[in-house]
Amino acid sequence: MENNRSSWGSNLGFLLAAIGSAVGLGNIWGFPYKMGKSGGFTFLIVYLLLAIFVGMIIMVSELAVGRKTKLSPIDAYKKVSKKFAWIGWLATIAPFLIMSFYSVLGGYCLQYIALNMTKLSFGNEAVAMSGGDVFGAMLTTPLGCVVFTALFIIICMVIVQGGVSGGIEKFNKVGMPALFVMLLIIIVRSLTLPNAVEGLKFMFVPGYAVKAGFIDEAPNLITVLGTAGGQMFFSLSLAMGAILTYGSYLSKDENLVKNSVIIVAADTLIALMAGIAVIPAAVSYGLSQGMAPGEITLRGPGLLFITLQDVFSNMGKIGPLFGVIFYVLVLIAAISSAISLMETIGAHWIDKDLEKGETDTRKRVILIVALLILLEAIIVAWDGLGSNFSPASLLGITTVPTFLDCFLDFFDCWSEGIAMPLGAMLMALMIGWETGPNLVLDEVAHGDPSEGFKKFYKFCVKFVVPIVMAFVLAGQMIDFFGANEIIWYVVAGVLLVLFWIIAGVGNKKEA
Ligand code: PHE
């Protein structure tokens, strides 16, 4: 079977694909506003620490388990663990749920590209609506959203059907450099707008966001830990099977530690660059309109689809051109992530067919995956972020916890909120206490890690990662379910201890 299994054309191709998976809406949309909301600089420091001590560790682990087993998540976990084989299912269902809204957001990007192209051809007056009106009109036209969502899914499907090196790698080899150049163009434009420096201060000067009135108060450190942890995991595509799957197509000769460092560094760099492209432009526009800092929409979908559209509409004749460049850039980021999710979902069945000796079933499997994604995505596209209906309205509930706000949040809660932190916690416990860290370190050794790295890895995977993940899990629960914070810390703590015991008890001693 191994002979027929897909593989990357080169290490560079793998790197660009993995960076493509990591760089997505999480970087361009999530990172800037979460950084602002969580007090700017503090968030950045916490984020970087987490990326080094937790993100890197899980990245190396996933790549190693993938490459060692040369299997998709479901079979890979079954092979390495007796107790936690079901993590593989978590890591396959979660990407499926993420695609329910990721493809809808991709569809929004397509619509905004079309909008700005119309303005470019027929003048800004062609659609003389504010960003808010455009967004509202789009959300309340569900059929349009469904059509563009379907278009996005079809684009991703065709790429993934092209194969690992023939489709995914090819797309990223062109897409990633293009994204980088476009981001630079937007940064230059953004930083040369009046008052852009206020946006930079919002991001980088400790305490400025509160002092200047952008937000009311900075959250406490534990909340920042939860937010930064959740963001870091999502942004690095961790604990969703994607990195494991991409690792399973990687050649034995490549150095996993070096590759992980490059992926983490590139993803963080692009997130920061996206912040510098987006926040100063949004702040500059808001201040020029006489808004108070607190009135500028810097968070949620509003930042990308309302505030920034206003920025481009107010740049004169050339504005729509920047609009097209920006939304194409976001679209590339969204596609490069979505194809990794699609590949992860389909990989198990493609492998299964290979086992049976059927070599050419990729096209069929991915078509079925795409159709299933379309089914769930229609719900998210149709509810229009809760404008048309929501889980809460269907249930007739009036005081609404976040996870029932709209179907996007509902699916996000199960995937990003629960499956992701739980999956990462379980993976670390499995490696640290059930199989032993050599499961990963022996595989990494094909690229020779130093003694220092081995010690660092063992300590982090056994202690740091599980504990941090419990905090992230609690933080996500508080975000999604609200209610009493203490309860969620207790729940996360109990789960941690329980799984820790399960992982550690009754294992045969390692030779
Ligand atoms: N990392 C992507 C982003 O930042 C999202 C993603 C998560 C992709 C998990 C694949 C797996 O948007």
Short mmCIF file of C-alpha atoms and ligand atoms in Angstrom, two decimals:
data_model
loop_
_atom_site.label_atom_id
_atom_site.label_comp_id
_atom_site.label_asym_id
_atom_site.label_seq_id
_atom_site.Cartn_x
_atom_site.Cartn_y
_atom_site.Cartn_z
CA MET A 1 0.00 0.00 0.00
CA GLU A 2 2.79 2.40 0.91
CA ASN A 3 4.10 2.47 -2.62
CA ASN A 4 0.89 3.91 -3.96
CA ARG A 5 0.32 6.34 -1.13
CA SER A 6 0.66 10.02 -2.03
CA SER A 7 3.71 12.05 -1.07
CA TRP A 8 5.06 15.58 -1.42
CA GLY A 9 7.22 16.51 -4.38
CA SER A 10 9.78 18.26 -2.17
CA ASN A 11 10.33 19.51 1.37
CA LEU A 12 9.72 23.07 0.18
CA GLY A 13 6.42 21.96 -1.30
CA PHE A 14 5.49 20.38 2.03
CA LEU A 15 6.51 23.51 3.94
CA LEU A 16 4.45 25.81 1.73
CA ALA A 17 1.45 23.49 2.04
CA ALA A 18 1.77 23.30 5.82
CA ILE A 19 2.21 27.06 6.06
CA GLY A 20 -0.80 27.36 3.76
CA SER A 21 -2.83 25.22 6.12
CA ALA A 22 -1.74 27.31 9.07
CA VAL A 23 -2.17 30.71 7.44
CA GLY A 24 -5.88 31.29 7.12
CA LEU A 25 -8.79 33.32 8.38
CA GLY A 26 -7.40 32.74 11.85
CA ASN A 27 -4.39 34.89 11.03
CA ILE A 28 -5.99 37.61 8.98
CA TRP A 29 -9.16 38.00 10.91
CA GLY A 30 -8.88 36.32 14.31
CA PHE A 31 -5.38 37.34 15.34
CA PRO A 32 -5.64 41.12 14.91
CA TYR A 33 -8.86 41.57 16.83
CA LYS A 34 -8.09 39.06 19.54
CA MET A 35 -4.81 40.80 20.09
CA GLY A 36 -6.59 44.13 20.41
CA LYS A 37 -9.33 42.77 22.63
CA SER A 38 -6.86 41.08 24.94
CA GLY A 39 -4.76 44.16 25.62
CA GLY A 40 -2.36 44.11 22.68
CA PHE A 41 1.17 43.52 23.82
CA THR A 42 0.39 41.17 26.73
CA PHE A 43 -1.48 38.94 24.33
CA LEU A 44 1.46 38.94 21.95
CA ILE A 45 3.91 37.81 24.62
CA VAL A 46 1.58 35.10 25.93
CA TYR A 47 0.94 33.98 22.36
CA LEU A 48 4.64 33.69 21.56
CA LEU A 49 5.39 31.75 24.76
CA LEU A 50 2.55 29.36 24.04
CA ALA A 51 3.66 28.92 20.44
CA ILE A 52 7.14 27.91 21.60
CA PHE A 53 6.27 25.73 24.60
CA VAL A 54 3.01 24.20 23.40
CA GLY A 55 2.47 24.82 19.68
CA MET A 56 5.93 23.65 18.66
CA ILE A 57 5.61 20.52 20.77
CA ILE A 58 2.28 19.49 19.29
CA MET A 59 3.48 20.39 15.80
CA VAL A 60 6.52 18.10 16.10
CA SER A 61 4.37 15.37 17.66
CA GLU A 62 1.72 15.44 14.96
CA LEU A 63 4.27 15.44 12.16
CA ALA A 64 6.11 12.55 13.82
CA VAL A 65 3.02 10.39 14.39
CA GLY A 66 1.89 11.09 10.83
CA ARG A 67 5.22 10.29 9.25
CA LYS A 68 5.92 7.26 11.43
CA THR A 69 2.59 5.59 10.68
CA LYS A 70 2.10 6.93 7.16
CA LEU A 71 -1.61 6.86 7.94
CA SER A 72 -4.52 9.25 8.28
CA PRO A 73 -5.50 10.34 11.84
CA ILE A 74 -8.09 7.62 12.48
CA ASP A 75 -5.71 4.78 11.64
CA ALA A 76 -2.62 6.51 12.96
CA TYR A 77 -3.96 6.86 16.51
CA LYS A 78 -5.34 3.34 16.35
CA LYS A 79 -1.88 2.10 15.57
CA VAL A 80 0.06 3.98 18.25
CA SER A 81 -2.34 3.95 21.20
CA LYS A 82 -4.51 1.38 22.91
CA LYS A 83 -6.23 3.82 25.20
CA PHE A 84 -6.67 6.88 23.04
CA ALA A 85 -7.35 5.49 19.59
CA TRP A 86 -10.49 7.62 19.47
CA ILE A 87 -8.46 10.87 19.27
CA GLY A 88 -8.28 10.04 15.57
CA TRP A 89 -12.03 10.39 15.29
CA LEU A 90 -11.94 13.72 17.14
CA ALA A 91 -9.28 14.84 14.68
CA THR A 92 -11.45 13.90 11.71
CA ILE A 93 -14.85 15.11 12.88
CA ALA A 94 -13.47 18.47 14.03
CA PRO A 95 -12.16 19.46 10.58
CA PHE A 96 -15.51 18.43 9.13
CA LEU A 97 -17.33 20.77 11.52
CA ILE A 98 -14.86 23.58 10.87
CA MET A 99 -15.54 23.32 7.16
CA SER A 100 -19.22 24.07 7.83
CA PHE A 101 -18.38 27.70 8.46
CA TYR A 102 -14.96 28.03 6.87
CA SER A 103 -16.52 27.50 3.47
CA VAL A 104 -19.25 30.04 4.17
CA LEU A 105 -16.63 32.63 5.07
CA GLY A 106 -14.76 31.69 1.90
CA GLY A 107 -18.00 32.33 0.03
CA TYR A 108 -18.24 35.79 1.61
CA CYS A 109 -14.73 36.55 0.30
CA LEU A 110 -15.82 35.58 -3.20
CA GLN A 111 -18.78 37.94 -2.94
CA TYR A 112 -16.56 40.80 -1.74
CA ILE A 113 -14.14 40.24 -4.61
CA ALA A 114 -17.09 40.50 -7.00
CA LEU A 115 -18.34 43.62 -5.23
CA ASN A 116 -15.00 45.40 -5.50
CA MET A 117 -14.58 44.34 -9.11
CA THR A 118 -17.96 45.88 -9.88
CA LYS A 119 -16.88 49.11 -8.21
CA LEU A 120 -13.60 49.00 -10.10
CA SER A 121 -15.38 48.67 -13.43
CA PHE A 122 -18.30 51.02 -12.89
CA GLY A 123 -16.99 53.45 -10.30
CA ASN A 124 -17.44 53.54 -6.55
CA GLU A 125 -21.02 54.73 -7.01
CA ALA A 126 -21.93 51.39 -8.62
CA VAL A 127 -22.69 50.06 -5.17
CA ALA A 128 -22.83 53.17 -3.01
CA MET A 129 -23.66 51.38 0.22
CA SER A 130 -21.76 51.41 3.46
CA GLY A 131 -19.85 48.29 4.48
CA GLY A 132 -22.48 47.60 7.11
CA ASP A 133 -25.32 47.79 4.58
CA VAL A 134 -23.48 45.59 2.11
CA PHE A 135 -22.79 42.99 4.78
CA GLY A 136 -26.37 43.08 6.08
CA ALA A 137 -27.78 42.75 2.56
CA MET A 138 -25.49 39.81 1.87
CA LEU A 139 -26.41 37.97 5.07
CA THR A 140 -30.12 38.37 4.43
CA THR A 141 -29.81 37.00 0.89
CA PRO A 142 -29.27 33.36 1.86
CA LEU A 143 -29.51 31.96 -1.63
CA GLY A 144 -26.56 34.06 -2.79
CA CYS A 145 -24.55 32.95 0.23
CA VAL A 146 -25.31 29.30 -0.49
CA VAL A 147 -24.29 29.67 -4.15
CA PHE A 148 -20.96 31.31 -3.31
CA THR A 149 -20.32 28.81 -0.51
CA ALA A 150 -20.86 26.02 -3.01
CA LEU A 151 -18.47 27.73 -5.41
CA PHE A 152 -15.81 27.90 -2.71
CA ILE A 153 -16.28 24.23 -1.88
CA ILE A 154 -16.01 23.30 -5.57
CA ILE A 155 -12.74 25.23 -5.93
CA CYS A 156 -11.28 23.39 -2.92
CA MET A 157 -12.63 20.07 -4.14
CA VAL A 158 -10.98 20.40 -7.54
CA ILE A 159 -7.62 21.24 -5.96
CA VAL A 160 -7.74 18.32 -3.51
CA GLN A 161 -8.89 15.95 -6.24
CA GLY A 162 -5.70 16.92 -8.07
CA GLY A 163 -3.77 15.03 -5.41
CA VAL A 164 -1.23 15.82 -2.71
CA SER A 165 1.60 16.99 -4.94
CA GLY A 166 -0.44 17.56 -8.11
CA GLY A 167 -3.13 19.69 -6.45
CA ILE A 168 -2.42 20.83 -2.90
CA GLU A 169 1.31 21.39 -3.29
CA LYS A 170 0.90 23.08 -6.66
CA PHE A 171 -1.71 25.51 -5.36
CA ASN A 172 0.38 26.51 -2.37
CA LYS A 173 3.56 26.95 -4.37
CA VAL A 174 1.88 29.75 -6.28
CA GLY A 175 -0.63 30.87 -3.66
CA MET A 176 1.69 31.41 -0.71
CA PRO A 177 4.21 33.71 -2.43
CA ALA A 178 1.31 35.60 -4.03
CA LEU A 179 -0.36 36.03 -0.65
CA PHE A 180 2.85 37.39 0.83
CA VAL A 181 3.30 40.00 -1.90
CA MET A 182 -0.33 41.12 -1.68
CA LEU A 183 -0.04 41.42 2.07
CA LEU A 184 3.00 43.68 1.66
CA ILE A 185 1.05 45.91 -0.76
CA ILE A 186 -1.82 46.26 1.72
CA ILE A 187 0.61 46.97 4.58
CA VAL A 188 2.23 49.83 2.68
CA ARG A 189 -1.18 51.31 1.86
CA SER A 190 -2.41 50.86 5.41
CA LEU A 191 0.59 52.44 7.09
CA THR A 192 0.51 55.50 4.85
CA LEU A 193 -3.05 56.39 5.85
CA PRO A 194 -3.54 59.29 8.29
CA ASN A 195 -3.42 58.31 11.98
CA ALA A 196 -2.26 54.81 11.10
CA VAL A 197 0.14 55.07 14.00
CA GLU A 198 -2.81 54.94 16.41
CA GLY A 199 -3.54 51.45 15.10
CA LEU A 200 0.06 50.40 15.63
CA LYS A 201 -0.04 51.70 19.20
CA PHE A 202 -3.26 49.75 19.75
CA MET A 203 -1.37 46.62 18.80
CA PHE A 204 2.05 47.13 20.27
CA VAL A 205 1.98 49.63 23.15
CA PRO A 206 1.10 47.89 26.44
CA GLY A 207 -2.13 49.23 27.87
CA TYR A 208 -2.81 51.63 25.00
CA ALA A 209 -6.00 49.93 23.84
CA VAL A 210 -7.61 50.71 27.20
CA LYS A 211 -6.01 54.11 27.69
CA ALA A 212 -7.15 55.40 24.30
CA GLY A 213 -10.63 53.98 24.81
CA PHE A 214 -10.64 51.24 22.16
CA ILE A 215 -11.74 48.72 24.77
CA ASP A 216 -13.17 49.20 28.26
CA GLU A 217 -10.83 47.06 30.25
CA ALA A 218 -8.09 44.57 29.63
CA PRO A 219 -9.02 40.99 30.52
CA ASN A 220 -7.13 39.14 33.26
CA LEU A 221 -4.15 36.97 32.52
CA ILE A 222 -6.02 33.68 32.71
CA THR A 223 -8.55 34.85 30.16
CA VAL A 224 -5.71 36.01 27.93
CA LEU A 225 -4.14 32.57 28.29
CA GLY A 226 -7.38 30.92 27.16
CA THR A 227 -7.87 33.28 24.23
CA ALA A 228 -4.24 33.20 23.09
CA GLY A 229 -4.08 29.42 23.48
CA GLY A 230 -7.24 28.83 21.47
CA GLN A 231 -6.10 31.25 18.81
CA MET A 232 -2.62 29.72 18.61
CA PHE A 233 -4.00 26.20 18.14
CA PHE A 234 -6.49 27.19 15.53
CA SER A 235 -3.98 29.33 13.69
CA LEU A 236 -1.34 26.59 13.61
CA SER A 237 -3.95 24.02 12.43
CA LEU A 238 -3.08 21.87 15.44
CA ALA A 239 -5.07 19.02 16.97
CA MET A 240 -7.29 18.86 13.92
CA GLY A 241 -5.54 16.05 12.12
CA ALA A 242 -4.38 18.36 9.34
CA ILE A 243 -0.72 18.57 10.32
CA LEU A 244 -0.64 14.85 11.08
CA THR A 245 -2.08 14.09 7.66
CA TYR A 246 0.37 16.40 5.89
CA GLY A 247 3.18 14.81 7.91
CA SER A 248 2.13 11.37 6.72
CA TYR A 249 3.08 12.32 3.16
CA LEU A 250 6.52 13.57 4.18
CA SER A 251 9.76 11.78 3.33
CA LYS A 252 11.78 10.10 6.10
CA ASP A 253 14.79 12.27 5.30
CA GLU A 254 13.33 15.56 6.39
CA ASN A 255 14.08 17.20 9.71
CA LEU A 256 10.84 17.53 11.68
CA VAL A 257 12.13 19.97 14.28
CA LYS A 258 13.48 22.40 11.74
CA ASN A 259 10.29 22.13 9.70
CA SER A 260 8.16 22.81 12.76
CA VAL A 261 10.17 25.88 13.67
CA ILE A 262 9.74 27.23 10.15
CA ILE A 263 5.97 26.62 10.10
CA VAL A 264 5.39 28.18 13.53
CA ALA A 265 7.59 31.18 12.71
CA ALA A 266 5.97 31.77 9.31
CA ASP A 267 2.45 31.51 10.69
CA THR A 268 3.21 33.96 13.49
CA LEU A 269 4.92 36.37 11.10
CA ILE A 270 1.93 36.37 8.75
CA ALA A 271 -0.45 36.89 11.68
CA LEU A 272 1.53 39.93 12.79
CA MET A 273 1.76 41.25 9.24
CA ALA A 274 -1.99 40.79 8.85
CA GLY A 275 -2.50 42.78 12.04
CA ILE A 276 -0.32 45.58 10.69
CA ALA A 277 -2.23 45.51 7.41
CA VAL A 278 -5.69 45.52 8.93
CA ILE A 279 -5.79 47.35 12.26
CA PRO A 280 -4.11 50.67 11.31
CA ALA A 281 -6.34 50.94 8.22
CA ALA A 282 -9.47 50.29 10.25
CA VAL A 283 -8.45 52.73 12.98
CA SER A 284 -7.44 55.40 10.48
CA TYR A 285 -10.79 55.16 8.73
CA GLY A 286 -12.76 55.25 11.97
CA LEU A 287 -10.96 58.31 13.31
CA SER A 288 -11.30 60.13 9.98
CA GLN A 289 -15.07 59.60 10.23
CA GLY A 290 -15.07 61.22 13.66
CA MET A 291 -15.81 57.97 15.49
CA ALA A 292 -14.67 57.55 19.06
CA PRO A 293 -12.09 54.75 19.33
CA GLY A 294 -14.61 52.53 21.11
CA GLU A 295 -17.04 52.82 18.18
CA ILE A 296 -14.67 51.40 15.57
CA THR A 297 -15.56 47.80 14.79
CA LEU A 298 -12.35 45.91 15.33
CA ARG A 299 -13.69 42.51 16.22
CA GLY A 300 -15.75 39.72 14.78
CA PRO A 301 -16.82 39.48 11.18
CA GLY A 302 -17.41 43.23 11.24
CA LEU A 303 -13.71 43.99 10.99
CA LEU A 304 -13.15 42.08 7.77
CA PHE A 305 -16.45 42.61 6.03
CA ILE A 306 -17.67 45.97 7.30
CA THR A 307 -14.84 48.18 8.52
CA LEU A 308 -12.36 47.18 5.83
CA GLN A 309 -14.90 47.47 3.03
CA ASP A 310 -15.54 51.02 4.25
CA VAL A 311 -11.81 51.65 4.21
CA PHE A 312 -11.58 50.61 0.56
CA SER A 313 -14.73 52.46 -0.49
CA ASN A 314 -13.29 55.64 0.99
CA MET A 315 -9.93 55.48 -0.74
CA GLY A 316 -11.20 57.13 -3.89
CA LYS A 317 -11.02 55.64 -7.39
CA ILE A 318 -8.15 53.33 -6.57
CA GLY A 319 -9.86 51.95 -3.43
CA PRO A 320 -11.67 49.04 -5.09
CA LEU A 321 -8.36 47.85 -6.53
CA PHE A 322 -6.99 47.51 -3.00
CA GLY A 323 -10.29 45.89 -2.11
CA VAL A 324 -9.84 43.25 -4.81
CA ILE A 325 -6.23 42.62 -3.78
CA PHE A 326 -7.19 42.31 -0.12
CA TYR A 327 -10.13 39.94 -0.54
CA VAL A 328 -8.22 37.80 -3.04
CA LEU A 329 -5.48 37.53 -0.42
CA VAL A 330 -8.00 36.45 2.20
CA LEU A 331 -9.50 34.00 -0.29
CA ILE A 332 -6.12 32.38 -0.97
CA ALA A 333 -5.54 32.06 2.77
CA ALA A 334 -8.97 30.49 3.20
CA ILE A 335 -8.52 28.03 0.32
CA SER A 336 -5.06 26.91 1.42
CA SER A 337 -6.48 26.07 4.87
CA ALA A 338 -9.73 24.56 3.63
CA ILE A 339 -7.94 22.15 1.32
CA SER A 340 -5.94 20.82 4.28
CA LEU A 341 -9.19 20.23 6.16
CA MET A 342 -10.75 18.47 3.17
CA GLU A 343 -7.68 16.30 2.70
CA THR A 344 -7.73 15.34 6.38
CA ILE A 345 -11.37 14.29 6.23
CA GLY A 346 -10.93 12.26 3.05
CA ALA A 347 -7.53 10.68 3.80
CA HIS A 348 -8.93 7.82 5.91
CA TRP A 349 -11.18 6.58 3.13
CA ILE A 350 -8.56 7.03 0.44
CA ASP A 351 -6.20 4.92 2.60
CA LYS A 352 -8.90 2.30 3.14
CA ASP A 353 -9.40 1.94 -0.60
CA LEU A 354 -5.66 1.67 -1.12
CA GLU A 355 -5.59 -1.18 1.37
CA LYS A 356 -8.17 -2.95 -0.73
CA GLY A 357 -5.99 -2.40 -3.74
CA GLU A 358 -8.16 0.31 -5.27
CA THR A 359 -5.74 3.04 -6.22
CA ASP A 360 -7.81 5.64 -8.00
CA THR A 361 -10.57 6.58 -5.64
CA ARG A 362 -9.37 10.05 -4.54
CA LYS A 363 -11.72 11.89 -6.91
CA ARG A 364 -14.74 9.94 -5.73
CA VAL A 365 -13.95 10.16 -2.02
CA ILE A 366 -13.30 13.90 -2.16
CA LEU A 367 -16.51 14.45 -4.13
CA ILE A 368 -18.48 12.75 -1.37
CA VAL A 369 -16.63 14.75 1.30
CA ALA A 370 -17.42 17.96 -0.57
CA LEU A 371 -21.11 17.09 -0.83
CA LEU A 372 -21.34 16.33 2.89
CA ILE A 373 -19.59 19.62 3.69
CA LEU A 374 -22.03 21.44 1.43
CA LEU A 375 -24.96 19.98 3.38
CA GLU A 376 -23.80 21.33 6.73
CA ALA A 377 -22.52 24.57 5.19
CA ILE A 378 -25.95 25.34 3.73
CA ILE A 379 -27.28 25.66 7.27
CA VAL A 380 -24.54 28.11 8.23
CA ALA A 381 -24.89 30.06 4.99
CA TRP A 382 -28.63 30.24 5.35
CA ASP A 383 -28.77 31.47 8.93
CA GLY A 384 -26.65 34.51 7.98
CA LEU A 385 -24.72 34.67 11.27
CA GLY A 386 -28.05 34.53 13.05
CA SER A 387 -29.72 37.25 10.93
CA ASN A 388 -32.27 34.85 9.50
CA PHE A 389 -32.53 32.22 12.20
CA SER A 390 -30.26 30.67 14.82
CA PRO A 391 -30.07 27.59 17.03
CA ALA A 392 -31.51 29.75 19.81
CA SER A 393 -34.43 31.02 17.75
CA LEU A 394 -35.22 27.48 16.59
CA LEU A 395 -35.24 26.32 20.20
CA GLY A 396 -37.20 29.38 21.32
CA ILE A 397 -34.53 30.41 23.84
CA THR A 398 -34.21 34.07 24.73
CA THR A 399 -31.15 34.44 26.96
CA VAL A 400 -28.62 33.13 24.54
CA PRO A 401 -25.24 31.61 25.41
CA THR A 402 -22.67 32.23 22.65
CA PHE A 403 -22.77 28.72 21.28
CA LEU A 404 -26.42 29.09 20.30
CA ASP A 405 -25.98 32.57 18.81
CA CYS A 406 -25.75 31.31 15.27
CA PHE A 407 -24.82 28.05 13.57
CA LEU A 408 -21.28 29.26 12.96
CA ASP A 409 -20.74 29.54 16.71
CA PHE A 410 -22.55 26.27 17.28
CA PHE A 411 -20.25 24.27 15.00
CA ASP A 412 -17.24 26.26 16.17
CA CYS A 413 -18.00 25.34 19.77
CA TRP A 414 -17.76 21.60 19.14
CA SER A 415 -14.68 21.82 16.94
CA GLU A 416 -12.50 24.71 18.04
CA GLY A 417 -14.02 24.90 21.51
CA ILE A 418 -14.04 21.28 22.63
CA ALA A 419 -12.44 18.84 20.17
CA MET A 420 -9.31 20.89 19.63
CA PRO A 421 -8.14 21.55 23.21
CA LEU A 422 -9.30 18.12 24.34
CA GLY A 423 -7.55 16.45 21.41
CA ALA A 424 -4.30 18.26 22.13
CA MET A 425 -4.48 17.45 25.83
CA LEU A 426 -5.12 13.79 25.14
CA MET A 427 -2.39 13.60 22.57
CA ALA A 428 0.16 15.02 25.00
CA LEU A 429 -0.97 12.65 27.77
CA MET A 430 -0.83 9.72 25.38
CA ILE A 431 2.71 10.53 24.26
CA GLY A 432 3.96 11.63 27.66
CA TRP A 433 2.49 8.83 29.77
CA GLU A 434 1.17 5.97 27.67
CA THR A 435 3.48 5.37 24.71
CA GLY A 436 6.41 7.36 26.08
CA PRO A 437 8.00 10.37 24.34
CA ASN A 438 10.32 8.13 22.32
CA LEU A 439 7.40 7.45 20.03
CA VAL A 440 8.01 10.94 18.71
CA LEU A 441 11.71 11.41 19.48
CA ASP A 442 12.78 8.27 17.61
CA GLU A 443 10.93 9.46 14.55
CA VAL A 444 12.35 12.96 14.85
CA ALA A 445 15.79 11.38 15.10
CA HIS A 446 15.81 10.96 11.34
CA GLY A 447 16.75 14.60 11.44
CA ASP A 448 18.79 14.25 14.65
CA PRO A 449 17.42 16.40 17.44
CA SER A 450 19.90 17.62 20.03
CA GLU A 451 19.96 16.29 23.60
CA GLY A 452 18.71 19.71 24.68
CA PHE A 453 15.67 19.43 22.46
CA LYS A 454 14.91 15.95 23.75
CA LYS A 455 14.86 17.17 27.35
CA PHE A 456 12.80 20.19 26.43
CA TYR A 457 10.36 18.02 24.50
CA LYS A 458 9.91 15.47 27.28
CA PHE A 459 9.26 18.10 29.90
CA CYS A 460 6.78 20.02 27.77
CA VAL A 461 4.83 17.03 26.50
CA LYS A 462 4.51 15.48 29.95
CA PHE A 463 3.64 18.56 31.98
CA VAL A 464 3.38 21.91 30.22
CA VAL A 465 1.10 20.95 27.33
CA PRO A 466 -1.54 19.01 29.31
CA ILE A 467 -1.83 21.72 31.95
CA VAL A 468 -1.97 24.59 29.48
CA MET A 469 -4.56 22.71 27.45
CA ALA A 470 -6.78 22.38 30.51
CA PHE A 471 -6.71 26.16 30.84
CA VAL A 472 -7.45 26.61 27.16
CA LEU A 473 -10.34 24.16 27.41
CA ALA A 474 -11.77 26.01 30.38
CA GLY A 475 -11.28 29.35 28.60
CA GLN A 476 -13.15 28.11 25.53
CA MET A 477 -16.01 26.75 27.66
CA ILE A 478 -16.37 30.06 29.44
CA ASP A 479 -16.44 31.86 26.08
CA PHE A 480 -19.02 29.55 24.56
CA PHE A 481 -21.22 28.65 27.51
CA GLY A 482 -20.74 31.57 29.85
CA ALA A 483 -22.13 30.79 33.29
CA ASN A 484 -19.87 30.27 36.24
CA GLU A 485 -16.15 30.42 35.46
CA ILE A 486 -15.16 28.32 38.45
CA ILE A 487 -17.32 25.43 37.25
CA TRP A 488 -15.45 25.24 33.96
CA TYR A 489 -12.06 25.32 35.62
CA VAL A 490 -13.18 22.45 37.84
CA VAL A 491 -14.54 20.48 34.87
CA ALA A 492 -11.32 20.98 32.89
CA GLY A 493 -9.23 20.09 35.95
CA VAL A 494 -11.19 16.92 36.63
CA LEU A 495 -10.88 15.83 32.98
CA LEU A 496 -7.15 16.51 33.11
CA VAL A 497 -6.60 14.40 36.22
CA LEU A 498 -8.86 11.63 34.96
CA PHE A 499 -7.14 11.27 31.59
CA TRP A 500 -3.74 11.67 33.20
CA ILE A 501 -4.48 8.66 35.38
CA ILE A 502 -5.90 6.65 32.49
CA ALA A 503 -2.80 7.43 30.41
CA GLY A 504 -0.36 6.50 33.14
CA VAL A 505 -1.88 3.39 34.68
CA GLY A 506 -1.04 -0.19 33.71
CA ASN A 507 1.43 0.43 30.91
CA LYS A 508 4.15 -2.05 30.20
CA LYS A 509 7.50 -0.58 31.17
CA GLU A 510 9.45 0.76 28.24
CA ALA A 511 12.57 -1.26 27.58
N1 PHE B 1 -5.13 27.44 10.61
C1 PHE B 1 -6.27 27.86 9.87
C2 PHE B 1 -6.49 29.35 10.13
O1 PHE B 1 -5.72 30.00 10.75
C3 PHE B 1 -7.51 27.08 10.22
C4 PHE B 1 -7.31 25.61 10.29
C5 PHE B 1 -7.50 24.95 11.49
C6 PHE B 1 -6.91 24.88 9.18
C7 PHE B 1 -7.29 23.59 11.58
C8 PHE B 1 -6.68 23.53 9.27
C9 PHE B 1 -6.87 22.88 10.47
O2 PHE B 1 -7.46 29.90 9.71
#
